[in-house]
Short mmCIF file of C-alpha atoms in Angstrom, two decimals:
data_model
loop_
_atom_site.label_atom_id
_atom_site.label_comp_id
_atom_site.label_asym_id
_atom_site.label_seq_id
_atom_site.Cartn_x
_atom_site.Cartn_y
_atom_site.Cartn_z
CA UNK A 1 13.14 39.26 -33.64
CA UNK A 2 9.93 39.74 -31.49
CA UNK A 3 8.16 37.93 -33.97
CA UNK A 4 10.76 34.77 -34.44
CA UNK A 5 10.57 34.30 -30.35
CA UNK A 6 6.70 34.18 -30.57
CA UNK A 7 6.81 31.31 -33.61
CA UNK A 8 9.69 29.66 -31.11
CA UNK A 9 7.19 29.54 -28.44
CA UNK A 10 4.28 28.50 -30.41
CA UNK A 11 5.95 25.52 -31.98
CA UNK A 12 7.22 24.47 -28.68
CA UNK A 13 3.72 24.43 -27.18
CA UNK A 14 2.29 22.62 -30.19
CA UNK A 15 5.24 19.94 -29.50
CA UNK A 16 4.27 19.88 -25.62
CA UNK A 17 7.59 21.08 -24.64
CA UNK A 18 6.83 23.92 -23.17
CA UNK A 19 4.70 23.83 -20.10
CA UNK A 20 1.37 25.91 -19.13
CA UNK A 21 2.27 26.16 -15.96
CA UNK A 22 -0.24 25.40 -13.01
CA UNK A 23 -1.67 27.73 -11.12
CA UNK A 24 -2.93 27.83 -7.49
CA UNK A 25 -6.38 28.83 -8.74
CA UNK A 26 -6.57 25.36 -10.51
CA UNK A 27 -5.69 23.53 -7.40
CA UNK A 28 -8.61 21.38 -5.86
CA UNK A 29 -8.15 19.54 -2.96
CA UNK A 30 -9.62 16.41 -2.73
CA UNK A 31 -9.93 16.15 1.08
CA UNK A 32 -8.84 12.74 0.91
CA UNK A 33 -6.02 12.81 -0.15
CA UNK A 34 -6.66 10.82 -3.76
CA UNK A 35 -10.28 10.65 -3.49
CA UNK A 36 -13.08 12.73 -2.39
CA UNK A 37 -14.69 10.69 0.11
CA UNK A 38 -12.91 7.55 1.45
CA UNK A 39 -15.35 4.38 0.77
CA UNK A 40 -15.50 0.71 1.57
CA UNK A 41 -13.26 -0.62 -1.28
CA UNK A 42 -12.52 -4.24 -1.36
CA UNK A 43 -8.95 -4.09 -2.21
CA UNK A 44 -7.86 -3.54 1.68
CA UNK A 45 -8.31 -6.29 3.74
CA UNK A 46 -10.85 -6.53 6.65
CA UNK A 47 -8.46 -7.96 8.56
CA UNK A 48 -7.09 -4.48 9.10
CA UNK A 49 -10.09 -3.08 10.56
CA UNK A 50 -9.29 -1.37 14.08
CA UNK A 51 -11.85 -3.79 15.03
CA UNK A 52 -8.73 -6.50 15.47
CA UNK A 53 -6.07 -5.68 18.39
CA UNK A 54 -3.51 -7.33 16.01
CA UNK A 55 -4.19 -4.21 13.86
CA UNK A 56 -3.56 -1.99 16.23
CA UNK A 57 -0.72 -3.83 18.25
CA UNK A 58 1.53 -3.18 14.65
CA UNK A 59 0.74 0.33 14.49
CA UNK A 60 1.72 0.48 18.22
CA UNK A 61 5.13 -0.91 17.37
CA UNK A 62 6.59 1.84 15.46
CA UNK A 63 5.63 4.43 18.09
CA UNK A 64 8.47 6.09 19.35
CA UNK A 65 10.96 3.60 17.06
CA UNK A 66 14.33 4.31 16.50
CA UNK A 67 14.92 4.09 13.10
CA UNK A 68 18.26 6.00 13.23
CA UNK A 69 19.59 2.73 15.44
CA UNK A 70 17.77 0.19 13.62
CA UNK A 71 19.21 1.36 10.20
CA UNK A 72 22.89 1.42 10.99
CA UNK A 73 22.39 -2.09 12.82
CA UNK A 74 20.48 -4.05 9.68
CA UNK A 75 21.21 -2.27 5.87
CA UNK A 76 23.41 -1.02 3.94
CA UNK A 77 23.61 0.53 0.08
CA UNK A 78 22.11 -2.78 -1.42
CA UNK A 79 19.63 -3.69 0.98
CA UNK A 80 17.21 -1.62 3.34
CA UNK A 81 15.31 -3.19 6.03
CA UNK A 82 12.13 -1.43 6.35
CA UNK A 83 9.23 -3.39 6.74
CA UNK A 84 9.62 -2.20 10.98
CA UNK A 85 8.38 1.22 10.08
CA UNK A 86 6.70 0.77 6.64
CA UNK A 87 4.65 -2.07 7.44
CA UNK A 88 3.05 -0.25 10.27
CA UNK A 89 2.40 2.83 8.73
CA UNK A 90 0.75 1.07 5.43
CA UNK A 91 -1.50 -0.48 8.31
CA UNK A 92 -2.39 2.73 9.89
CA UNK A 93 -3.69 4.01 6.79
CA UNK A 94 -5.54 0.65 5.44
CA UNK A 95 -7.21 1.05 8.99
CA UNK A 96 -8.20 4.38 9.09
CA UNK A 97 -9.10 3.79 5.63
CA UNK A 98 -11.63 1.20 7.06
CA UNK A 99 -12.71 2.66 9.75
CA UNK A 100 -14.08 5.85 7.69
CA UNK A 101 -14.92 4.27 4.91
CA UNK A 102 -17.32 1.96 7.21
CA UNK A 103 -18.61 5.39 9.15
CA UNK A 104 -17.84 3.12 12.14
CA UNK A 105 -17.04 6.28 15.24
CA UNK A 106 -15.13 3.73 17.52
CA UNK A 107 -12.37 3.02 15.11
CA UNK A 108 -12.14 6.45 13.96
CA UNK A 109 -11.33 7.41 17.31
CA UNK A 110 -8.59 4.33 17.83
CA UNK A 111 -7.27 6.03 14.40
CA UNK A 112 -7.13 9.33 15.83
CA UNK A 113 -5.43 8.10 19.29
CA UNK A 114 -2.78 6.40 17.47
CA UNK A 115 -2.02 9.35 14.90
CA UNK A 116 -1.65 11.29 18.28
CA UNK A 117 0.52 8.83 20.35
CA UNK A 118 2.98 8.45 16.86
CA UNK A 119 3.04 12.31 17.26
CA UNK A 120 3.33 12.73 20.82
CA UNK A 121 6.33 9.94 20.68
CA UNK A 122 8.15 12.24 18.45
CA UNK A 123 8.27 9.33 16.01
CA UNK A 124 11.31 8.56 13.78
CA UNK A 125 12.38 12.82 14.44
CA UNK A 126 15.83 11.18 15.65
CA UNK A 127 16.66 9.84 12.32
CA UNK A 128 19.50 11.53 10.82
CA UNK A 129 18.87 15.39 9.00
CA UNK A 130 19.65 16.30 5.88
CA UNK A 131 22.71 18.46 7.43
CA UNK A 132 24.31 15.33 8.89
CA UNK A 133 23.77 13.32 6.14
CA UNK A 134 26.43 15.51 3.77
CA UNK A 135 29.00 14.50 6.45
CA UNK A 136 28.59 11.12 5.66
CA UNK A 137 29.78 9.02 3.13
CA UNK A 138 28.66 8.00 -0.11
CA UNK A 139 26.37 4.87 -0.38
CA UNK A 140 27.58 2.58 -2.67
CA UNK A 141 31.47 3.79 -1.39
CA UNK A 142 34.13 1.89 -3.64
CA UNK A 143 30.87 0.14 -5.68
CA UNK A 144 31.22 -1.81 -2.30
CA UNK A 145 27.26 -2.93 -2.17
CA UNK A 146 27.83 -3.59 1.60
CA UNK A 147 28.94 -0.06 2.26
CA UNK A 148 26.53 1.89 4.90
CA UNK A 149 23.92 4.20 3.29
CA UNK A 150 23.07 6.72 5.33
CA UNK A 151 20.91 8.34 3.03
CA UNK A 152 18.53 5.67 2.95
CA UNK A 153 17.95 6.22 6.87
CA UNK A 154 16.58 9.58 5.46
CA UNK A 155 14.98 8.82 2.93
CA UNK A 156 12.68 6.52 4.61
CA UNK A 157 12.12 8.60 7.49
CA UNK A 158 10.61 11.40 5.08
CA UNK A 159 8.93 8.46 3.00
CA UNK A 160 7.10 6.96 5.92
CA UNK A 161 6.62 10.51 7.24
CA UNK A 162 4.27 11.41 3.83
CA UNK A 163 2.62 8.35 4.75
CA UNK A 164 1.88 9.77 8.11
CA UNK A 165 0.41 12.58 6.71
CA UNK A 166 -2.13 10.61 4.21
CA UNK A 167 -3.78 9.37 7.37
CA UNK A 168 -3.52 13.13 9.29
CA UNK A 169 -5.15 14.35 5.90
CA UNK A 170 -7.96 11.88 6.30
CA UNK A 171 -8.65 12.40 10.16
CA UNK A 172 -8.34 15.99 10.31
CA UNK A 173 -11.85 16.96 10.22
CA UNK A 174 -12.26 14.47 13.56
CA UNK A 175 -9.98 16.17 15.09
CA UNK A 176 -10.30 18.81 17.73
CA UNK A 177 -8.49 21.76 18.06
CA UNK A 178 -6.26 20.43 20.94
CA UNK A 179 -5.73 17.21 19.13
CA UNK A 180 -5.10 19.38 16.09
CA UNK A 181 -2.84 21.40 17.65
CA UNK A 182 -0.47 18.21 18.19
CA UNK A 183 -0.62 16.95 15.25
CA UNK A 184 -0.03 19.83 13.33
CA UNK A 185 3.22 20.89 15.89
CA UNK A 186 4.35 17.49 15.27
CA UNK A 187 4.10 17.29 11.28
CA UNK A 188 5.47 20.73 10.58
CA UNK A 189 9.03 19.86 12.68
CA UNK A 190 8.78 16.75 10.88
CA UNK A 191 7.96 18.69 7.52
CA UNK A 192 11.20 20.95 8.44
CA UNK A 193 13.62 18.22 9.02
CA UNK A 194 12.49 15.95 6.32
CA UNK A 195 10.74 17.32 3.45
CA UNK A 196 12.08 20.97 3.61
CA UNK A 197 15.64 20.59 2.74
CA UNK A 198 14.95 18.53 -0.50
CA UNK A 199 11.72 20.12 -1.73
CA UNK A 200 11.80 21.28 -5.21
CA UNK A 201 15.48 20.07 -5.24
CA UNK A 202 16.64 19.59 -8.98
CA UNK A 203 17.43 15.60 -9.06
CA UNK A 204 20.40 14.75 -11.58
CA UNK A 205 19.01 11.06 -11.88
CA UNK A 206 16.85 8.55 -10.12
CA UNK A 207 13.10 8.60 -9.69
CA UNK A 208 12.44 7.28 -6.32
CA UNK A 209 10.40 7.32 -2.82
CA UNK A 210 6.98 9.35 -2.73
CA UNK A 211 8.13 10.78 -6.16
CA UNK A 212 11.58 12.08 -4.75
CA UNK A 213 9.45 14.20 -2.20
CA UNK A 214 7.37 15.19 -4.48
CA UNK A 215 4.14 13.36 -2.90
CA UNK A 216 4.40 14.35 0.60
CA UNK A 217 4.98 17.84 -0.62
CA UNK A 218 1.62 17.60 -2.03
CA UNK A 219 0.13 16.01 1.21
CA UNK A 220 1.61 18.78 3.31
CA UNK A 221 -0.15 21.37 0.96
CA UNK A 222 -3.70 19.33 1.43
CA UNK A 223 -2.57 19.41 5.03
CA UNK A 224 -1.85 23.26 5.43
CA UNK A 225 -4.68 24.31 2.47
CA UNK A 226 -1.83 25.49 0.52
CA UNK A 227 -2.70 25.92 -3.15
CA UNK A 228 0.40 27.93 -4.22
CA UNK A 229 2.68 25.11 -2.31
CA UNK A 230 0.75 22.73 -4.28
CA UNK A 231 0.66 24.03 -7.77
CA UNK A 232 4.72 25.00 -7.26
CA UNK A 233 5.23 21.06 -6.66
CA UNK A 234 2.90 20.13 -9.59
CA UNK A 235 5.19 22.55 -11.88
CA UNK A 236 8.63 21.21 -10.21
CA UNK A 237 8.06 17.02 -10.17
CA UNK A 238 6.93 18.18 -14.10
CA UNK A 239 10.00 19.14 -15.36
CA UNK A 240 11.66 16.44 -13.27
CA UNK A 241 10.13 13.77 -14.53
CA UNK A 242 9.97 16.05 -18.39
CA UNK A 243 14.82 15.54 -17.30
CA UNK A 244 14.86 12.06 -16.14
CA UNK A 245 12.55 10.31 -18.23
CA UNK A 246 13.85 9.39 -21.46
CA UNK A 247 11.90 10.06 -24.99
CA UNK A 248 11.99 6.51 -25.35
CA UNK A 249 10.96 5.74 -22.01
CA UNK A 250 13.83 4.64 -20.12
CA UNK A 251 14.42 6.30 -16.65
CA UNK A 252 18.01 7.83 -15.62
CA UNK A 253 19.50 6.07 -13.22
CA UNK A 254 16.68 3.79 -12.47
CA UNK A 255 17.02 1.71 -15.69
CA UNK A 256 20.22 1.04 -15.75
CA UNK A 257 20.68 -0.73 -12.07
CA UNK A 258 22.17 -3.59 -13.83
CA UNK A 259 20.55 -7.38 -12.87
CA UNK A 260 18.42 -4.73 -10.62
CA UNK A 261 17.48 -2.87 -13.57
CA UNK A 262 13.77 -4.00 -14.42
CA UNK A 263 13.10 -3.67 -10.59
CA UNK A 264 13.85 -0.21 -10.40
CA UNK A 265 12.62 0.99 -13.69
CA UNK A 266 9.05 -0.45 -12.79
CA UNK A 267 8.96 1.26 -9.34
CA UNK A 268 9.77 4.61 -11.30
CA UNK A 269 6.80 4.21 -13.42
CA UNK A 270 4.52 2.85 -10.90
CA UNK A 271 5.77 6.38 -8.39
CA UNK A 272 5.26 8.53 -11.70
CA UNK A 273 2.11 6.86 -12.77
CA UNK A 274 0.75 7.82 -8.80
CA UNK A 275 1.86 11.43 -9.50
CA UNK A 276 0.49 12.12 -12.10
CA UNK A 277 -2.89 10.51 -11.03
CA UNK A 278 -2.85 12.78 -8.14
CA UNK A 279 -2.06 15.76 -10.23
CA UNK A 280 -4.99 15.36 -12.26
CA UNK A 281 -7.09 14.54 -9.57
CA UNK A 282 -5.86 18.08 -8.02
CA UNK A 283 -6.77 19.92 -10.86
CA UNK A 284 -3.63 19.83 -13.14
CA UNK A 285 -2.80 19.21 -16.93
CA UNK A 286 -0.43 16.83 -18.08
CA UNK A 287 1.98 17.91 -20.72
CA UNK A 288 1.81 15.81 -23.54
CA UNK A 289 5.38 14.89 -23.83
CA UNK A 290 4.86 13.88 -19.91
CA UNK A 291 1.86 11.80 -21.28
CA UNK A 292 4.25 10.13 -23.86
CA UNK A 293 7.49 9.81 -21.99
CA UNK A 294 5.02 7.50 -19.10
CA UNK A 295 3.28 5.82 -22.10
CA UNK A 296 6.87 4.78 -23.39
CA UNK A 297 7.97 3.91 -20.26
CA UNK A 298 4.70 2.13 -19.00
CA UNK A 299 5.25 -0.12 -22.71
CA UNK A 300 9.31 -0.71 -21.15
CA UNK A 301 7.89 -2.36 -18.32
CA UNK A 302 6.42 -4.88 -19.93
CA UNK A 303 9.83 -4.64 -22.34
CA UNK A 304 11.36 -5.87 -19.43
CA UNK A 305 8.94 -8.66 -18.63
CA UNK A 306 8.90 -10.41 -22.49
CA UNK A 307 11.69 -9.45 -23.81
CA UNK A 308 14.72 -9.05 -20.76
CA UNK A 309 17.70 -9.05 -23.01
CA UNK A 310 16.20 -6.16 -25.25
CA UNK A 311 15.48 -4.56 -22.24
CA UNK A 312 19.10 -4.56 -21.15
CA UNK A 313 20.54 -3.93 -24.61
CA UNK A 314 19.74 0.14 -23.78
CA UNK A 315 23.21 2.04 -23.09
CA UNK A 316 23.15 4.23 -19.97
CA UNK A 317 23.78 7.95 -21.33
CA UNK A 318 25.79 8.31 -18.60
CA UNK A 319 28.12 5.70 -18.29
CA UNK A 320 28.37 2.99 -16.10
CA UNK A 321 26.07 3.52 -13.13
CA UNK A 322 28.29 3.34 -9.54
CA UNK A 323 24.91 1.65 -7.94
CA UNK A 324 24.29 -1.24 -10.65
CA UNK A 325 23.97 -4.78 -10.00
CA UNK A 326 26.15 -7.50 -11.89
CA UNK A 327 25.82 -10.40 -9.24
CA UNK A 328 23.80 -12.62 -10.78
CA UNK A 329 22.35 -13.93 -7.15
CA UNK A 330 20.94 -10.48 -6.52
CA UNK A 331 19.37 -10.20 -9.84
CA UNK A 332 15.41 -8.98 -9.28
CA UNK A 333 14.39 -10.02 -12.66
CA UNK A 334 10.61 -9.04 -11.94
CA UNK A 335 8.24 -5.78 -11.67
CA UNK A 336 9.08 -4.31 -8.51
CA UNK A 337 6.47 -6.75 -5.82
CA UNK A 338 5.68 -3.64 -3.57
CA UNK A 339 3.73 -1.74 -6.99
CA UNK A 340 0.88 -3.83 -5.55
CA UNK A 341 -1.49 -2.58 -8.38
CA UNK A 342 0.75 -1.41 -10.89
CA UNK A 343 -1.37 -2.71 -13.03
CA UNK A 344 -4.16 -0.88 -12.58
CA UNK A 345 -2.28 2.26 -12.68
CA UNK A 346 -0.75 1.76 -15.68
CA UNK A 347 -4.68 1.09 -17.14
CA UNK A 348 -5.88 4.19 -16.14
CA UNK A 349 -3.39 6.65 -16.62
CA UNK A 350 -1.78 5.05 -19.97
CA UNK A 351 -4.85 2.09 -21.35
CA UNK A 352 -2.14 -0.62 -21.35
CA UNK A 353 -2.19 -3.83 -19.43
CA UNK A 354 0.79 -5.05 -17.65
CA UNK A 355 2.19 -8.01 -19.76
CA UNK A 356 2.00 -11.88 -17.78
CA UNK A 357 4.75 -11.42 -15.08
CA UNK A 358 4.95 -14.53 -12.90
CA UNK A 359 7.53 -13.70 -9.95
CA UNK A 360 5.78 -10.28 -9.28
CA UNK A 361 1.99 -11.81 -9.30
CA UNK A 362 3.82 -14.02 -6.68
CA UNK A 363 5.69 -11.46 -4.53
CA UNK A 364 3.02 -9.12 -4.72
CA UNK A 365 0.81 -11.43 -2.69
CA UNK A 366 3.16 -10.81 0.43
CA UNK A 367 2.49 -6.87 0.30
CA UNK A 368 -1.29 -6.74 -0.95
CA UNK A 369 -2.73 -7.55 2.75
CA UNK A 370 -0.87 -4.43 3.76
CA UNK A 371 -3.56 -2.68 1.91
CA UNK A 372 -1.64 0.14 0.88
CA UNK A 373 1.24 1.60 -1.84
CA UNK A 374 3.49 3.14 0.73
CA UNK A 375 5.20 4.31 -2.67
CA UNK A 376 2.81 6.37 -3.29
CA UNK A 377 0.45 6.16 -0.55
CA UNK A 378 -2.86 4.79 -1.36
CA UNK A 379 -4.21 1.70 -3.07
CA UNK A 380 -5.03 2.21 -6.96
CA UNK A 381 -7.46 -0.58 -6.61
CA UNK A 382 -9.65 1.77 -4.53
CA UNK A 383 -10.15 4.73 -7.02
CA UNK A 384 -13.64 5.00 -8.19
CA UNK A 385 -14.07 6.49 -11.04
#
């Protein structure tokens, strides 16, 4: 019997289901987040350099924000308005980006005063916890697309919240130990509220923001130099992505959003494809049936893009979603326009080009000067490699 569970395990591991786990000893951090050392890199524009007051005048405007208020007043299940908090915080890392990449000491130290006044404002903390939110209602209540979503207002919070952390990450060795000391109070109440409560949660569909967590997890490792927190993550978002991925690369939940259903599978893969970048970077191994369930679902984006109606043919396993799309006028028939480099993920992770898609190479255009993925928290079009 001893002998039949050994032949079990081996086949398993020559079929890549079975993980080798990751281990904090293979864990390398970076410093940077998803590079080394931060360099000039063309891809974010100069314009936002701490060098112009516009730059810094959109950073200043999410300091202090209330989120909580600004949710309730402007979304609901179908629609989010964001772009108040996410378009600053994409800035604040394009700039800081900048300003170390270009070794310039004044802008480093605008970087580093408006990390602390974001911290010192107790920024977005007064968006709703993850203990409130499960005495709220369902999004998507009666398939009613205009019904409130309250877990949006906290998903966001924690997504722009692992964004704050990519640019803490890259200023912490300017900091000094007072400065430090604010920072650091301010991210771990933020990492309690936010992050804690969901981390290493077992999602039973949807691939979403920052890798469902999974990302700022990691930053908040890089952050606190811990290894073990790190290589946990690694193993966790592994076998998520291992349960919601599809063999034949179709994501649960995301794929099957209806008229909505191209948008949402692309800004799976482009999250995943992010991950798993940063997981190599960091020292892990991909299991090969991760590596094929991406390359099948890198080859269903461009599905999506040639062929739509073969795209759609695919029957959701699980029924009828509650959260699909069937109005036609809020169809998003297009890669989702805030993968700014998608493209250039999917390349280097997978070797396959993103197929000719019209509507995102225009849509795109109005979140590339942003500089930054705030999906996954860097720009793709700065790796060096």
């Amino acid at each position: 019997m001893k002998n039949l569970s050994i032949i079990i395990l081996f086949i398993l591991l020559l079929n890549g289901n079975a993980f080798a786990k990751v281990k904090s000893k293979d864990i390398t951090f970076p410093g940077k987040y998803y590079t080394k050392e931060i360099k000039t890199c063309s891809a974010i524009p100069k314009d936002k350099s701490f060098s112009n007051k516009s730059t810094i005048d959109t950073i200043k405007g999410v300091v202090g924000f209330d989120w909580s208020a600004y949710h309730t007043k402007y979304s609901n299940s179908i629609l989010v308005e964001h772009k108040a908090i996410t378009t600053p915080i994409k800035v604040m890392i394009a700039g800081t980006h900048i300003a170390i990449g270009d070794k310039n000491q004044t802008n480093i130290n605008i970087a580093k005063d408006l990390l602390l006044e974001i911290a010192k404002a107790n920024t977005l903390y007064n968006s709703i916890s993850y203990k409130e939110l499960k005495k709220k209602g369902r999004c998507w209540k009666d398939n009613n697309p205009k019904a409130p979503c309250w877990y949006h207002e906290y998903e966001f919070a924690g997504q722009w919240f692992g964004n704050y952390m990519i640019s803490a990450v890259m200023l912490k060795s300017e900091l000094n130990k007072e400065e430090f000391k604010i920072v650091n109070s301010y991210i771990k109440k933020m990492y309690k509220k936010f992050l804690k409560p969901i981390q290493f949660k077992k999602n039973d569909k949807g691939f979403y923001a920052m890798a469902n967590g999974g990302l700022s997890t990691l930053v908040y490792a890089s952050w606190t130099e811990d290894k073990k927190l790190a290589a946990k993550e690694i193993n966790h978002t592994f076998k998520q992505i291992d349960k919601l991925f599809y063999d034949d690369g179709y994501i649960n939940d995301n794929s099957f959003r209806g008229l909505r259903g191209q948008w949402y599978h692309s800004y799976g893969v482009d999250i995943a494809l992010g991950y798993i970048y940063i997981a190599e970077l960091w020292g892990a191994n991909v299991p090969k049936n991760i590596q094929d369930k991406i390359f099948n679902s890198v080859k269903i984006v461009n599905l999506a893009i040639t062929d739509p109606e073969k795209f759609l043919e695919r029957k959701n396993p699980n029924g009828l979603a509650r959260n699909r799309i069937t109005d036609p006028k809020k169809a998003t028939p297009h890669t989702h326009q805030m993968a700014i480099a998608i493209d250039t993920l999917m390349e280097i992770v997978t070797g396959i080009k993103l197929e000719n898609d019209p509507i995102y190479l225009r849509k795109r255009k109005m979140h590339t000067p942003d500089g930054i993925d705030d999906l996954i928290g860097f720009n793709p079009n700065c790796i060096i490699r």
